[in-house]
Coordinates of C-alpha atoms in Angstrom, one line a residue:
M1 CA 0.0 0.0 0.0
S2 CA 1.5 3.3 -1.1
L3 CA 1.0 6.7 0.5
I4 CA 0.7 8.2 -3.0
E5 CA -2.0 6.9 -5.4
T6 CA -1.0 5.6 -8.9
Q7 CA -3.2 8.2 -10.5
T8 CA -1.0 10.9 -8.9
L9 CA 2.1 9.3 -10.4
A10 CA 0.4 8.8 -13.8
E11 CA -0.4 12.6 -13.8
Y12 CA 3.2 13.4 -12.8
L13 CA 4.5 11.2 -15.6
G14 CA 2.0 12.4 -18.1
I15 CA 0.8 8.9 -18.9
D16 CA -2.4 6.8 -18.3
D17 CA -2.8 5.1 -15.0
T18 CA -1.9 1.4 -15.0
P19 CA -1.6 -1.2 -12.2
S20 CA 2.1 -1.6 -13.0
L21 CA 2.8 1.9 -11.5
Q22 CA 2.1 0.5 -8.0
A23 CA 5.4 -1.4 -8.1
H24 CA 7.3 1.7 -9.0
L25 CA 5.7 3.7 -6.2
D26 CA 6.4 0.9 -3.7
M27 CA 10.1 0.8 -4.7
A28 CA 10.4 4.6 -4.5
E29 CA 8.8 4.7 -1.1
A30 CA 11.2 2.0 0.1
L31 CA 14.1 3.9 -1.2
A32 CA 12.9 7.2 0.4
A33 CA 12.3 5.4 3.8
S34 CA 15.8 3.9 3.6
A35 CA 17.3 7.3 2.8
L36 CA 15.6 8.7 5.9
G37 CA 16.9 5.7 8.0
S38 CA 13.4 4.3 8.5
D39 CA 11.8 1.0 7.9
T40 CA 8.6 2.5 6.4
L41 CA 7.0 5.8 5.6
E42 CA 3.5 4.4 6.6
L43 CA 1.8 5.6 9.8
T44 CA 3.0 3.3 12.6
T45 CA 2.5 3.6 16.3
R46 CA 5.6 2.8 18.3
T47 CA 6.1 2.0 22.0
E48 CA 9.5 1.9 23.6
V49 CA 11.2 2.5 26.9
L50 CA 13.8 5.3 26.8
T51 CA 16.3 5.6 29.6
P52 CA 18.6 8.7 29.6
N53 CA 22.1 8.2 31.1
I54 CA 22.1 11.8 32.2
T55 CA 19.5 14.4 33.0
R56 CA 18.3 15.8 29.7
K57 CA 15.4 17.5 27.9
T58 CA 15.6 15.4 24.7
L59 CA 15.5 11.7 24.2
P60 CA 16.6 10.1 21.0
T61 CA 14.1 7.5 19.6
N62 CA 15.0 4.3 17.8
Y63 CA 12.4 4.9 15.1
G64 CA 11.5 8.0 13.0
P65 CA 10.7 10.3 11.7
V66 CA 8.5 11.1 14.7
T67 CA 5.3 12.8 13.5
A68 CA 3.3 12.7 16.8
V69 CA 3.7 11.8 20.5
T70 CA 0.8 10.0 22.0
S71 CA 2.0 9.7 25.6
L72 CA 5.1 9.8 27.8
T73 CA 5.0 8.0 31.1
G74 CA 7.7 8.3 33.8
L75 CA 8.1 7.2 37.4
N76 CA 5.7 10.0 38.5
G77 CA 3.0 9.0 36.0
L78 CA 1.9 10.6 32.8
L79 CA 3.9 13.7 31.6
D80 CA 2.1 16.8 30.4
A81 CA 1.6 16.4 26.7
A82 CA 1.3 20.2 26.3
R83 CA 5.0 20.5 27.4
T84 CA 6.1 17.8 24.9
Q85 CA 7.7 18.5 21.5
F86 CA 9.2 16.1 18.9
G87 CA 11.6 16.2 16.1
N88 CA 12.6 13.7 13.4
W89 CA 14.3 11.2 15.7
A90 CA 13.8 12.7 19.2
I91 CA 11.2 13.5 21.8
A92 CA 11.7 16.5 24.1
H93 CA 9.9 17.7 27.2
L94 CA 10.2 21.1 28.7
D95 CA 10.8 19.5 32.1
A96 CA 14.1 17.5 32.0
F97 CA 14.0 13.7 32.0
S98 CA 15.9 12.5 35.0
A99 CA 19.0 10.3 34.7
K100 CA 18.2 6.6 34.8
E101 CA 14.4 7.2 34.8
E102 CA 12.6 4.9 32.5
I103 CA 10.3 6.8 30.2
T104 CA 7.7 4.8 28.3
A105 CA 7.1 6.7 25.1
V106 CA 4.2 6.0 22.7
Y107 CA 4.6 7.9 19.5
V108 CA 3.8 7.8 15.8
T109 CA 6.1 7.7 12.9
G110 CA 5.3 8.1 9.2
W111 CA 2.2 9.5 7.5
A112 CA -1.3 8.3 6.8
D113 CA -1.6 9.4 3.1
D114 CA -0.3 11.8 0.6
A115 CA -2.4 14.6 2.1
T116 CA -0.3 14.4 5.3
L117 CA 3.0 13.7 3.5
P118 CA 5.3 16.7 3.3
D119 CA 5.4 18.2 -0.2
S120 CA 9.2 17.8 -0.5
L121 CA 9.0 14.1 0.4
K122 CA 6.0 13.6 -2.0
Q123 CA 8.0 15.2 -4.8
A124 CA 11.1 13.1 -4.0
I125 CA 8.9 9.9 -4.1
L126 CA 7.4 10.9 -7.5
H127 CA 10.8 11.6 -8.9
L128 CA 12.2 8.3 -7.6
S129 CA 9.2 6.5 -9.1
K130 CA 10.0 8.0 -12.4
W131 CA 13.7 7.0 -12.0
V132 CA 12.7 3.4 -11.1
K133 CA 10.2 3.3 -14.0
D134 CA 12.7 4.5 -16.5
G135 CA 15.3 2.1 -15.2
A136 CA 18.5 3.0 -13.3
R137 CA 21.0 4.4 -15.7
T138 CA 24.6 3.3 -15.4
V139 CA 27.6 5.6 -15.6
S140 CA 29.3 5.6 -19.0
A141 CA 33.1 6.0 -19.4
E142 CA 35.4 6.8 -22.3
K143 CA 39.2 6.4 -22.3
L144 CA 41.9 8.0 -24.4
G145 CA 45.4 7.0 -23.6
D146 CA 45.9 7.4 -19.9
W147 CA 43.0 9.8 -19.5
S148 CA 39.4 8.7 -18.8
V149 CA 36.1 10.5 -18.4
S150 CA 33.0 9.2 -16.6
F151 CA 29.6 10.6 -17.1
A152 CA 25.9 9.8 -16.7
P153 CA 23.5 9.7 -19.6
E154 CA 21.6 12.9 -20.2
N155 CA 18.0 13.4 -19.2
A156 CA 15.3 14.4 -21.7
D157 CA 16.4 18.1 -21.5
G158 CA 19.9 17.2 -22.5
V159 CA 21.3 18.0 -19.1
P160 CA 23.8 15.5 -17.6
M161 CA 22.1 13.5 -14.8
M162 CA 25.2 13.8 -12.6
F163 CA 28.5 15.6 -12.7
S164 CA 31.2 14.4 -15.1
T165 CA 34.6 13.6 -13.7
L166 CA 37.9 13.7 -15.5
T167 CA 40.6 11.5 -14.0
K168 CA 44.1 10.5 -14.9
D169 CA 44.7 6.7 -14.6

């Protein structure tokens, strides 16, 4: 199940919607999740016990990116959610977490659908889907004597897809 519908990808590519586009979206989302260091981009509720070694206001999480915090429970009970903030891979509380205090964190990672997906990530997934659909292009190389040049194929606009390098063997 993709966060982005195949119809959206078809419109981005300027082609008719076909069932085969789903595989391209799935691969692109897996690549995007991997680039973010996550196992999935889909909405997932996580529960873990976080124990800081020192007194601190921020606790790193094992999963991310964190998109919501459901609850934080410490030795003194439930912590005030209004004083809780979160970042990509961390949960913070305006009151410091005590050293060695076990904090049970229930939080959400990922997104429910393309409406909640950040635009930059949506564009990256669409672009990756196009790249997967067109096939990964390999780097080409030419050699003249002891000089060689490596370059990627050009895209549809005639612009190199990555920088060329000139090296001496």
